[in-house]
Coordinates of C-alpha atoms in Angstrom, one line a residue:
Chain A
X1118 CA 64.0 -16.3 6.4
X1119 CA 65.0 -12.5 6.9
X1120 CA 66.8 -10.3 3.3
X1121 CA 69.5 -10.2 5.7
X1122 CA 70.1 -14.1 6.3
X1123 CA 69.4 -14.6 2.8
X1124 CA 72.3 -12.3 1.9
X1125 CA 74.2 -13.9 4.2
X1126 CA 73.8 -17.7 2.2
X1127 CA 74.4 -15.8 -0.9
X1128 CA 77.6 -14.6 0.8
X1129 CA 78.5 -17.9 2.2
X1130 CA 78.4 -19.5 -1.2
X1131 CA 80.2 -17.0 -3.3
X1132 CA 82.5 -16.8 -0.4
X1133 CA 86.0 -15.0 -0.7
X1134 CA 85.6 -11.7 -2.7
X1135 CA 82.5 -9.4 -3.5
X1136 CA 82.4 -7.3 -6.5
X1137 CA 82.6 -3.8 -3.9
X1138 CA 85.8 -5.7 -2.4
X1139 CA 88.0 -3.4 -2.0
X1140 CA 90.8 -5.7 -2.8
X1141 CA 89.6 -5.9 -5.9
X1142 CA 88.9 -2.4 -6.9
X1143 CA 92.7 -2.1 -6.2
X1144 CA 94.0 -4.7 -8.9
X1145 CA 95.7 -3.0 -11.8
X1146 CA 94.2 -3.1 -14.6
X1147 CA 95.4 -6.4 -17.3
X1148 CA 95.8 -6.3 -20.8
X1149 CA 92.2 -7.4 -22.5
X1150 CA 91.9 -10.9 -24.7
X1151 CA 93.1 -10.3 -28.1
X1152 CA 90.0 -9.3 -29.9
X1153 CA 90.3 -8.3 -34.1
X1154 CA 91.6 -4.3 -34.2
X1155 CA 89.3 -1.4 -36.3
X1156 CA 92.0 -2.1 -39.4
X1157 CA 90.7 -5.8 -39.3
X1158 CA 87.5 -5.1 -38.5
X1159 CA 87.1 -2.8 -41.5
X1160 CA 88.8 -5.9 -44.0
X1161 CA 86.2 -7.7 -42.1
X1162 CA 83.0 -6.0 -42.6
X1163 CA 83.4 -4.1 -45.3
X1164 CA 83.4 -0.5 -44.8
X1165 CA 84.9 2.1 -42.2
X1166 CA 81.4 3.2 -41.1
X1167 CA 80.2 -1.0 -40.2
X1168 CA 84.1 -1.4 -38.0
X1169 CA 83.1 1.9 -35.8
X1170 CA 80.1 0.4 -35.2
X1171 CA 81.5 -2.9 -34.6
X1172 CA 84.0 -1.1 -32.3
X1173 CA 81.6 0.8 -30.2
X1174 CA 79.4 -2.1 -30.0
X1175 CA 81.4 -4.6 -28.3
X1176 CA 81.3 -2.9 -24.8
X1177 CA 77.3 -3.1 -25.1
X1178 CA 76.8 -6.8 -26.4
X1179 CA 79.5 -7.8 -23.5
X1180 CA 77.7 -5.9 -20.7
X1181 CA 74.2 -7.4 -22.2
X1182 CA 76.0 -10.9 -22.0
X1183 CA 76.8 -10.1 -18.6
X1184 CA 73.3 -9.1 -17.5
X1185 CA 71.5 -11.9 -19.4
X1186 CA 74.3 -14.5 -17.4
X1187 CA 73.9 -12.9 -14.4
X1188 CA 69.9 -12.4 -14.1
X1189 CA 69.6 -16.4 -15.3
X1190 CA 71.8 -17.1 -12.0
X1191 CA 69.7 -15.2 -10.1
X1192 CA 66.5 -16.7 -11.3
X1193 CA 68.2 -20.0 -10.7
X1194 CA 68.9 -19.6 -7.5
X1195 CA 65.2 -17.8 -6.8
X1196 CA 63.4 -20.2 -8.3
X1197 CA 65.4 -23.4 -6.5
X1198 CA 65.7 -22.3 -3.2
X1199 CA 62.0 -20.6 -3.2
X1200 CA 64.0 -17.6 -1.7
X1201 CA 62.6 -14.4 -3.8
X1202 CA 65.5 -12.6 -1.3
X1203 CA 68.0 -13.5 -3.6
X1204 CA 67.0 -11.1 -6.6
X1205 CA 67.1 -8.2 -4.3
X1206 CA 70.7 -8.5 -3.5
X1207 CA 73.7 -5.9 -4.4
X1208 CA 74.0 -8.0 -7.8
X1209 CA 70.8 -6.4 -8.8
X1210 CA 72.1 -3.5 -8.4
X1211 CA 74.9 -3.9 -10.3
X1212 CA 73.0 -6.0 -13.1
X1213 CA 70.6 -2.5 -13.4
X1214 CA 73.5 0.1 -13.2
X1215 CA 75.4 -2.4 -16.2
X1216 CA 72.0 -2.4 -17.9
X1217 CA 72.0 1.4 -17.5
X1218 CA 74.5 2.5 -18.7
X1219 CA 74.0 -0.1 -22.0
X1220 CA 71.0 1.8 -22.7
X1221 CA 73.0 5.0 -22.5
X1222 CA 75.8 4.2 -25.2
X1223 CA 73.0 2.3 -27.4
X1224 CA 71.3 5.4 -27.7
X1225 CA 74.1 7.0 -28.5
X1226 CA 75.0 4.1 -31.4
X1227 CA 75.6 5.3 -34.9
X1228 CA 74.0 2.5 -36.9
X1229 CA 74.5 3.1 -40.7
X1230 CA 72.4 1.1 -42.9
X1231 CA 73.9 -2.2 -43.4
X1232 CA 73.5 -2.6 -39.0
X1233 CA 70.3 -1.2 -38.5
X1234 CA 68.9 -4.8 -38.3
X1235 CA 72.1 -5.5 -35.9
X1236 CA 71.1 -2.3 -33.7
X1237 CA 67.4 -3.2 -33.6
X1238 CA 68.4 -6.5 -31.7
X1239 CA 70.9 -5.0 -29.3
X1240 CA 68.0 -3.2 -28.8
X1241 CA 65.7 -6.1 -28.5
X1242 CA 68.0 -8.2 -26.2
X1243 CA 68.0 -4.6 -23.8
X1244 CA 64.7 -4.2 -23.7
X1245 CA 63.9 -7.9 -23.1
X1246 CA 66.2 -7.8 -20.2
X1247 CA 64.5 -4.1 -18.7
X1248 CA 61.4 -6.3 -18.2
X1249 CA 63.0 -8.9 -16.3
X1250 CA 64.7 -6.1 -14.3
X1251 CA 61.8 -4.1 -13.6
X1252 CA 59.8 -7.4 -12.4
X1253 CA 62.6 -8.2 -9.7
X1254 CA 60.8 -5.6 -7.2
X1255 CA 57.7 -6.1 -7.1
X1256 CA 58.0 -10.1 -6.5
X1257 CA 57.4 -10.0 -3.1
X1258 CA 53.9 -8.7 -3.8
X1259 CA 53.1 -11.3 -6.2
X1260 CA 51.3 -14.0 -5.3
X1261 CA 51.4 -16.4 -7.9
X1262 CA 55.1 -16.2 -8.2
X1263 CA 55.6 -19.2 -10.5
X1264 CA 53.6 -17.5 -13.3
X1265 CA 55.8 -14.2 -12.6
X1266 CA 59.0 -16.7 -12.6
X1267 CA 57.2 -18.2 -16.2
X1268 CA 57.0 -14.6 -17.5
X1269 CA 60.5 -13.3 -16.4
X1270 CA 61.9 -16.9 -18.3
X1271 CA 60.2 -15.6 -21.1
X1272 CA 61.1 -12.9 -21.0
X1273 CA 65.4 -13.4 -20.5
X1274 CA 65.3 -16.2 -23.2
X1275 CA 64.2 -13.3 -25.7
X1276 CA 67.0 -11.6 -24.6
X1277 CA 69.5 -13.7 -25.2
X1278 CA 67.9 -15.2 -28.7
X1279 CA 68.1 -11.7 -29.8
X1280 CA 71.5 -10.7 -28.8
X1281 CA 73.0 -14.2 -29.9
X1282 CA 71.5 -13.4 -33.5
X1283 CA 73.0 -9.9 -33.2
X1284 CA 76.6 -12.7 -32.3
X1285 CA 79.8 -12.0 -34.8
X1286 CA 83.1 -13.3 -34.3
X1287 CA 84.3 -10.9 -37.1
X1288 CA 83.0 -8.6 -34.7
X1289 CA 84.3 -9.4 -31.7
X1290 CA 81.0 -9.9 -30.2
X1291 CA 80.8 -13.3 -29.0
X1292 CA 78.9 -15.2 -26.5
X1293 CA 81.4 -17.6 -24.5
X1294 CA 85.0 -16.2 -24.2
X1295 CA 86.9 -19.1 -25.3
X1296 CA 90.2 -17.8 -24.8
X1297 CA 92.2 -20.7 -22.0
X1298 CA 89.5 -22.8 -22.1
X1299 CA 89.3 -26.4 -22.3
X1300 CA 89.1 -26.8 -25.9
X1301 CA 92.1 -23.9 -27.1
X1302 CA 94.3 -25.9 -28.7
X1303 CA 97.1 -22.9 -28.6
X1304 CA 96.8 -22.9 -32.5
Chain B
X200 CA 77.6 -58.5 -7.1
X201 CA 78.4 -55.0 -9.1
X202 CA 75.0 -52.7 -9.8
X203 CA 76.4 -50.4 -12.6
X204 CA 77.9 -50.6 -15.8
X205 CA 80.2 -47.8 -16.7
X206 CA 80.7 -46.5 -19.7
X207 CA 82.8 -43.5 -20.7
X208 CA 81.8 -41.8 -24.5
X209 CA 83.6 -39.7 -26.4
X210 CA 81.6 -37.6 -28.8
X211 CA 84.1 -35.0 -30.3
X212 CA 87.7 -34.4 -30.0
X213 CA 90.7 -32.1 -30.7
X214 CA 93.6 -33.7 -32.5
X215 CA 96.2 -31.3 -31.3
X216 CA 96.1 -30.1 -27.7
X217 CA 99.0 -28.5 -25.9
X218 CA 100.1 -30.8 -23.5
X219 CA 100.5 -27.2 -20.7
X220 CA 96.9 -27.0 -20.9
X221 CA 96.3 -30.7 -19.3
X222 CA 99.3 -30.7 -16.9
X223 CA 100.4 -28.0 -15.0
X224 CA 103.4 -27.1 -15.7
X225 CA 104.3 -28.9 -19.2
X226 CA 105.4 -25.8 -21.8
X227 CA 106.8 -26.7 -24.6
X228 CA 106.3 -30.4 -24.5
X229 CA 104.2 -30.6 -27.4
X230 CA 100.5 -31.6 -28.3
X231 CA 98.0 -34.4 -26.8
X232 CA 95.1 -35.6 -28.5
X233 CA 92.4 -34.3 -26.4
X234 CA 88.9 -36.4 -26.1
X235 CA 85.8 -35.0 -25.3
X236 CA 83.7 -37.1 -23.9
X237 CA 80.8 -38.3 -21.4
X238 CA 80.1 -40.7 -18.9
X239 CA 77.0 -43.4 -18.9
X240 CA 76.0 -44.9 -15.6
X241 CA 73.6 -47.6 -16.3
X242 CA 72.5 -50.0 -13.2
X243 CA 69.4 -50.0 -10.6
X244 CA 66.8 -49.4 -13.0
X245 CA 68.2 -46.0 -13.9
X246 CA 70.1 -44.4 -16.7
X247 CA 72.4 -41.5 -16.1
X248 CA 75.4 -39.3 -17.0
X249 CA 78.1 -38.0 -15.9
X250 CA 78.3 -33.9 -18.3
X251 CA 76.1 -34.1 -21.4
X252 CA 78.9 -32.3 -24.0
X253 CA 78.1 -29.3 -26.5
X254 CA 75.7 -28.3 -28.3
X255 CA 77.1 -28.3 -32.0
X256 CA 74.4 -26.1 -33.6
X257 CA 75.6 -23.7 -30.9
X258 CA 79.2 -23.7 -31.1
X259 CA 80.9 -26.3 -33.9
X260 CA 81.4 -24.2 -36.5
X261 CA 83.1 -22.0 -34.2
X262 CA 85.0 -24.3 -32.5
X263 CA 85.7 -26.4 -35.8
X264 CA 87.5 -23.2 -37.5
X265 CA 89.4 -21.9 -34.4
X266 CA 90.2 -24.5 -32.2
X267 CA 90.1 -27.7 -34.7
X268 CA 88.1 -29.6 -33.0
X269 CA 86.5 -32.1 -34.6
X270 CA 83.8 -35.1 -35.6
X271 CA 81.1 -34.4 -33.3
X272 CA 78.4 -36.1 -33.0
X273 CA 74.8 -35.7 -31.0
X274 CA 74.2 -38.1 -28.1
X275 CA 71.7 -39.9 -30.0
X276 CA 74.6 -41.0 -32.3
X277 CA 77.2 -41.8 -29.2
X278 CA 74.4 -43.3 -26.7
X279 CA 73.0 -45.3 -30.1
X280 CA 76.0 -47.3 -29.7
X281 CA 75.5 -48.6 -26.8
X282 CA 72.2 -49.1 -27.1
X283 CA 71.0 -46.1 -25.2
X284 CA 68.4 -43.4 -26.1
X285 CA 68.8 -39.8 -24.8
X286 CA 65.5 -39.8 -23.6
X287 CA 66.2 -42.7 -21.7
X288 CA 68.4 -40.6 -19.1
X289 CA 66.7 -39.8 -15.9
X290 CA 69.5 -38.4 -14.3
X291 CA 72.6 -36.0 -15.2
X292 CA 75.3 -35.2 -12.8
X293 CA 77.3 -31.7 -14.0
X294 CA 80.4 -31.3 -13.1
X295 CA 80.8 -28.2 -13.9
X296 CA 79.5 -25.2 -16.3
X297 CA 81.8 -25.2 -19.0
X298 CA 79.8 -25.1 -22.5
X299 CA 81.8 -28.0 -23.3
X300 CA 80.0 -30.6 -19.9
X301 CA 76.3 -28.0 -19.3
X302 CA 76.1 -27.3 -23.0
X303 CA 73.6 -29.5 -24.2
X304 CA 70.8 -30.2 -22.0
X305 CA 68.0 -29.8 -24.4
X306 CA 68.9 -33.3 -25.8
X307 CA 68.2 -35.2 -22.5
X308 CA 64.5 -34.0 -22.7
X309 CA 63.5 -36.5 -19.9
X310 CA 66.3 -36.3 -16.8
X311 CA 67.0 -34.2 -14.0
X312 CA 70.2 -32.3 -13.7
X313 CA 72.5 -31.8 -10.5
X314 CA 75.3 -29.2 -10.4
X315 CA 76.8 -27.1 -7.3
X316 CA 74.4 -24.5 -6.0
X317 CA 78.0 -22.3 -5.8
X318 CA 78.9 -23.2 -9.5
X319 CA 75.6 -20.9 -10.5
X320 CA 75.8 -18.2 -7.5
X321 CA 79.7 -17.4 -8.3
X322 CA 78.8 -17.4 -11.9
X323 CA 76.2 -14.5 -10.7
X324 CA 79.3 -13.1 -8.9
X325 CA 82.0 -13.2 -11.5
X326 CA 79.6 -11.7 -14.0
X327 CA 79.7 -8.3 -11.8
X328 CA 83.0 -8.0 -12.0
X329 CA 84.6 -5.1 -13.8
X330 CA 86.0 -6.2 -17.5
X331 CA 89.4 -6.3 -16.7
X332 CA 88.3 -9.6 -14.5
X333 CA 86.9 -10.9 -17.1
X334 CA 89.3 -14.1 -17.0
X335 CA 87.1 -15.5 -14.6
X336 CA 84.0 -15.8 -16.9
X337 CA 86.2 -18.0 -19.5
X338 CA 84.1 -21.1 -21.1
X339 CA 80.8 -20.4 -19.8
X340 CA 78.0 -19.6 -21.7
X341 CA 75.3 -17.4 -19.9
X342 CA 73.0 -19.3 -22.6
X343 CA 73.6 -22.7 -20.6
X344 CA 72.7 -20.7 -17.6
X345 CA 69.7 -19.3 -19.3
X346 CA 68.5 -23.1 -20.5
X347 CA 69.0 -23.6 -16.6
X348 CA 66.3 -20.8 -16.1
X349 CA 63.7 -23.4 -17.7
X350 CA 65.1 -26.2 -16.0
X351 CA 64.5 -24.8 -12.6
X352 CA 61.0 -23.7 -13.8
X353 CA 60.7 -27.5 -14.7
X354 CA 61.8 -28.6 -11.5
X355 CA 64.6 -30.9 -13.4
X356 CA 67.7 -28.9 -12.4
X357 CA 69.0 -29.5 -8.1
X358 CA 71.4 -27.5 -6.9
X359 CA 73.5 -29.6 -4.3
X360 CA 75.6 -27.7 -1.3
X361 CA 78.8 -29.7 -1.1
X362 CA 78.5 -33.8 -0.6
X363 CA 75.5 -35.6 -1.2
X364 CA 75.1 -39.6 -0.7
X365 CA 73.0 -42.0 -2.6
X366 CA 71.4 -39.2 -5.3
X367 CA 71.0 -42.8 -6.7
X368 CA 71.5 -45.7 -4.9
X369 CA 75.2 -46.4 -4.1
X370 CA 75.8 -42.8 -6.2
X371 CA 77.1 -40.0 -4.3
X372 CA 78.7 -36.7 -5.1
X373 CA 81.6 -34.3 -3.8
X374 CA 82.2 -31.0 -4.0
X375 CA 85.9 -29.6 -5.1
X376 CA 84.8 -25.9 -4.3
X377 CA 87.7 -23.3 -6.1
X378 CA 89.7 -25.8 -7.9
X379 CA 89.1 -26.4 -11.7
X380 CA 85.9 -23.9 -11.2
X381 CA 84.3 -22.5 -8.4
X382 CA 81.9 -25.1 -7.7
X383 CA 83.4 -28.1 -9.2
X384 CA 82.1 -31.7 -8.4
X385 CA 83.0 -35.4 -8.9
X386 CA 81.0 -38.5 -9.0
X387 CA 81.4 -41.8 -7.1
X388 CA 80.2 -45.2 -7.9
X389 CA 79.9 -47.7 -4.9
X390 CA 79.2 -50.3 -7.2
X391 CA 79.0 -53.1 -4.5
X392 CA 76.0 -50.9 -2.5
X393 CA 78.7 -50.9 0.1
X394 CA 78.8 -47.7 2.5
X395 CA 82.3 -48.5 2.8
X396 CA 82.6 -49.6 -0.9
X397 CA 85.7 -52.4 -2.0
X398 CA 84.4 -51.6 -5.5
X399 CA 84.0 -47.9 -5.9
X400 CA 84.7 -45.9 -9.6
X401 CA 85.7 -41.9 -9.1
X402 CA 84.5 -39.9 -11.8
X403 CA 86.3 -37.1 -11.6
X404 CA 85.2 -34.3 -14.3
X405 CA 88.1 -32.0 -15.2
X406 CA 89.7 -32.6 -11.9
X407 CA 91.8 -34.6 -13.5
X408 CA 92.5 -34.4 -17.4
X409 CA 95.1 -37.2 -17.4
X410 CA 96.8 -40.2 -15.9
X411 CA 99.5 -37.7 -15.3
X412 CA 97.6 -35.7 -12.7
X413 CA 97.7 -38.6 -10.5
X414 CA 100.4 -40.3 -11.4
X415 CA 102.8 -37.3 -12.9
X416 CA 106.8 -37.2 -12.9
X417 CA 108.3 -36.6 -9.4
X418 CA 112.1 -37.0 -10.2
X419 CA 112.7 -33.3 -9.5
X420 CA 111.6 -34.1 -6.1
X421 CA 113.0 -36.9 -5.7
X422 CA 110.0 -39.2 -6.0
X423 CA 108.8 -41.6 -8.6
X424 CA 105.3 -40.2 -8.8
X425 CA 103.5 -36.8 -7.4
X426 CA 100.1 -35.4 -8.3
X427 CA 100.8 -32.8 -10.7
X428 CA 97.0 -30.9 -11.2
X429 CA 96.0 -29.7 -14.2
X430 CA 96.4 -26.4 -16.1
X431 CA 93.3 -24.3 -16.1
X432 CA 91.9 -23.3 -12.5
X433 CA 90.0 -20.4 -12.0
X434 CA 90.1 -22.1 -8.2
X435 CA 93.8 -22.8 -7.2
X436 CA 96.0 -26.0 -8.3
X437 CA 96.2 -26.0 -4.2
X438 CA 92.6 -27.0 -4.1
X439 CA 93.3 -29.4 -7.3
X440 CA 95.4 -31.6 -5.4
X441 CA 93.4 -31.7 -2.0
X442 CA 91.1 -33.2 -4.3
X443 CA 92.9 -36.1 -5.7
X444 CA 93.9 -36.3 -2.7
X445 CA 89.9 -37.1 -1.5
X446 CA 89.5 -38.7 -5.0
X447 CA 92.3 -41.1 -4.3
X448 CA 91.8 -42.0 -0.5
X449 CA 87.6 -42.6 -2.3
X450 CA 89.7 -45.6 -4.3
X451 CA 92.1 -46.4 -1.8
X452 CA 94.5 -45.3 -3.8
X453 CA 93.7 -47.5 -6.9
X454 CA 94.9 -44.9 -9.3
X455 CA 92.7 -47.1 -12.1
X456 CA 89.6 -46.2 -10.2
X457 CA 89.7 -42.5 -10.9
X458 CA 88.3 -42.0 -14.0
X459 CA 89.5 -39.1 -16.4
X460 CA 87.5 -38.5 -19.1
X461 CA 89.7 -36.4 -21.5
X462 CA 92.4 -39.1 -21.6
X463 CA 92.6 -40.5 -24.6
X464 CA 94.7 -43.5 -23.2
X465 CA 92.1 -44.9 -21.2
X466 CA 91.2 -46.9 -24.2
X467 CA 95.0 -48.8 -23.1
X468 CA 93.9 -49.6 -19.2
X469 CA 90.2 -51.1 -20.3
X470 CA 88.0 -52.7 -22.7
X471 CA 87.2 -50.2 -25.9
X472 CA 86.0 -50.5 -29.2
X473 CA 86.3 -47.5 -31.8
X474 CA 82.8 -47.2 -33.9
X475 CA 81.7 -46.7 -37.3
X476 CA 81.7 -42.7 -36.3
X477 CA 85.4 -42.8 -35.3
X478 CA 84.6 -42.3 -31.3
X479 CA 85.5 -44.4 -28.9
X480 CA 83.9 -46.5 -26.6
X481 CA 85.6 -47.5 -23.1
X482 CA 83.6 -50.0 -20.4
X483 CA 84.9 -49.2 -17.5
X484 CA 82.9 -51.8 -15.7
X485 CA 79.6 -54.0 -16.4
X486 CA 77.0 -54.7 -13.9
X487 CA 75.6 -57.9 -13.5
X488 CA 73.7 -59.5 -16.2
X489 CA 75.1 -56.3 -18.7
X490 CA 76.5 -57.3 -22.1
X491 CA 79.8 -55.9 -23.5
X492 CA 79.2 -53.0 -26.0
X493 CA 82.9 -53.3 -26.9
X494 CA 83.7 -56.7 -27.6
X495 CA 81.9 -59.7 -28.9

């Protein structure tokens, strides 16, 4: 089956909306889930120095939560179907240009010492998912693809062990977004 | 002649539940007790499930603290009581993603898991949206989707398009595409073998939460009863109701035949037994030759 048609069934099963839609580029922006403010985050953690971090930190984790999620559904859906097609689709693009732009503000992180450790596995789970990224090209000239597939599981679980270690909820940084989901009780 | 028993398990629960978040619609009437629970399909020389619950290791603490939910227990416990061994599952059907149904596959170290190839390809898609979309991630955890990764590489994880018939014999399952989630599925039981079954059980996932969503007040409408879907849809309640509708006409309308699994009054409508953990236990139906694991 051609890239093309394979784009197509990607298409067909995600169906109404793609993320370049312009229909959705025109939404107003909403107001974000409540999430603890610097003022608690500092009563939190401890000091002023620990809260910025926390603060600048929460964009990263989410957009590493996002490529972890999002590279494990493409891998998924590679490795079921037997259609290697599927990881060179647009979301690949937009996984690398989230994963990007991560690396960007993590280098620009101010870690004082308490968060080094914390840093060090934002770090981690980043440089765990780069691997995976960097692998999705050159599948088609693989020729043992399961033991590529093996590596590239490996490879993604490290990322996400690291960055659910580097998980607070004092922080903010949290894996599932619970908010409206089946178990809120509204308390 | 029936080939399955039917069991539904609840392994956790929250005490106090707004009522809104069950039925559409119902603000400000107060709390429900909300069971979380699973299904066992036992029959045919197989053992499966219907969702496989949380992970607490993961997420109790969490959800213990903020959300009150409480007294869970692994499946080992649950499935101990009716004489069932997690390794004993061949086969489990996911409804959906939700941590709290795809959140705890490592314990069923021996079955093979079906979900909706679009419940995984929109999760892809909802992922690249920008942040202020990010309503549309809610309640999954990209670590269920990673476990998926080595389930795939197992070859233990199918990814269904829409209907399929006799995954087991007399087992099929439907897809409810953009209603509770994207790729949302139910379960049917033709426990006679029957293509055109007189003794079919729906499960029905989060489709439906309570008795209400079939059965809900129509007086405003001048009716005694309208399906009234519930709450949470990242799909539309539109699509919710098509598919009680399909869930209904499966059971010829027997409203007892669809099976929700976070009603806690279920225990009222059949056979259940509360056990020595403080979870209940409700047969919905015994196959031939099964023993009760609620009475006697």
């Amino acid at each position: 089956m051609s890239a093309h048609a394979d784009s197509q069934t990607f298409n067909r099963i995600v169906g109404i909306h793609k993320p370049d839609c312009e229909m959705l580029m025109r939404c107003d922006p909403v107001p974000e889930a409540p999430l603890p403010g610097e003022a608690e985050l500092v009563a939190a953690l401890g000091s002023e120095q620990t809260a910025e971090y926390a603060m600048a930190c929460r964009s990263i984790y989410e957009d590493l939560r996002r490529v972890i999620g999002q590279l494990a559904g493409l891998m998924i859906l590679a490795r079921v179907t037997r259609k290697i097609e599927f990881v060179e689709l647009e979301q690949v693009d937009n996984c690398t240009k989230r994963w990007t732009d991560a690396g960007a503000r993590i280098g620009a992180l101010k870690a004082p010492g308490p968060v080094a450790r914390h840093k060090q596995q934002i770090e981690a789970a980043h440089d765990f998912c780069g691997r995976v990224l960097k692998t999705f090209p050159q599948l088609s000239s693989r020729t043992d693809l399961d033991v590529t597939f093996d590596e590239m599981g490996e490879h993604l679980k490290q990322a996400y062990q690291n960055l659910s270690r580097a998980s607070s909820h004092e922080a903010g940084l949290v894996m599932v977004d619970f908010a409206n989901a089946c178990c809120s009780c509204g308390r | 002649m029936s080939d399955y028993s039917i069991w539904v398990c609840e392994y956790s629960y929250v005490k106090d539940y707004h009522k809104s978040g069950v039925l559409y619609g119902a603000h400000n009437q107060g709390y429900v007790k909300l069971p979380y629970c699973y299904v066992v399909i036992k029959g045919r020389d197989h053992i499966a499930m219907v969702d496989v619950g949380y992970n607490d290791k993961e997420y109790g603490k969490h959800l213990g603290d903020k959300f009150g939910v409480e007294n869970w227990r692994s499946p080992k416990t649950v499935l101990g009581a009716i004489g069932i061994k997690p390794e004993e599952v061949d086969t489990c059907f996911i409804t959906h993603a939700h941590f709290d149904h795809f959140g705890n596959v490592e314990d069923f170290p021996n079955a093979k898991f079906y979900i909706q190839e679009r419940e995984i390809a929109k999760w892809v898609w909802a992922m690249s949206l920008p942040d202020r979309m990010r309503w549309m991630m809610i309640a999954v955890d990209p670590g269920d989707i990673v476990r998926g990764v080595d389930l795939a590489r197992d070859k233990r994880l199918v990814t269904v398009d829409g209907s399929l018939e006799n995954v087991l014999p007399g087992i099929d399952l439907h897809a409810a595409f953009d209603s509770h989630t994207y790729g949302s599925m139910w379960v049917t039981v033709r426990n006679d073998g029957k293509e055109q079954s007189d003794d079919i059980w729906v499960l029905a996932g989060d489709l439906v939460y309570v008795f209400e969503n079939i059965a809900g007040p129509g007086g405003a409408v001048d009716l005694e009863e309208i399906y009234t879907p519930v709450g949470l849809a990242v799909g539309s309640q539109t699509n919710l109701v098509m598919a009680t509708e399909e869930m209904m006409k499966q059971a010829n309308y027997e409203a007892k035949r669809v099976i929700p699994v976070h009603e806690e009054r279920i225990k009222d409508v059949f056979p259940s037994r509360t056990t020595s953990e403080g979870l209940r236990i409700t047969e919905i139906c015994l196959a031939d030759g099964e023993t009760s694991k609620v009475t006697g």
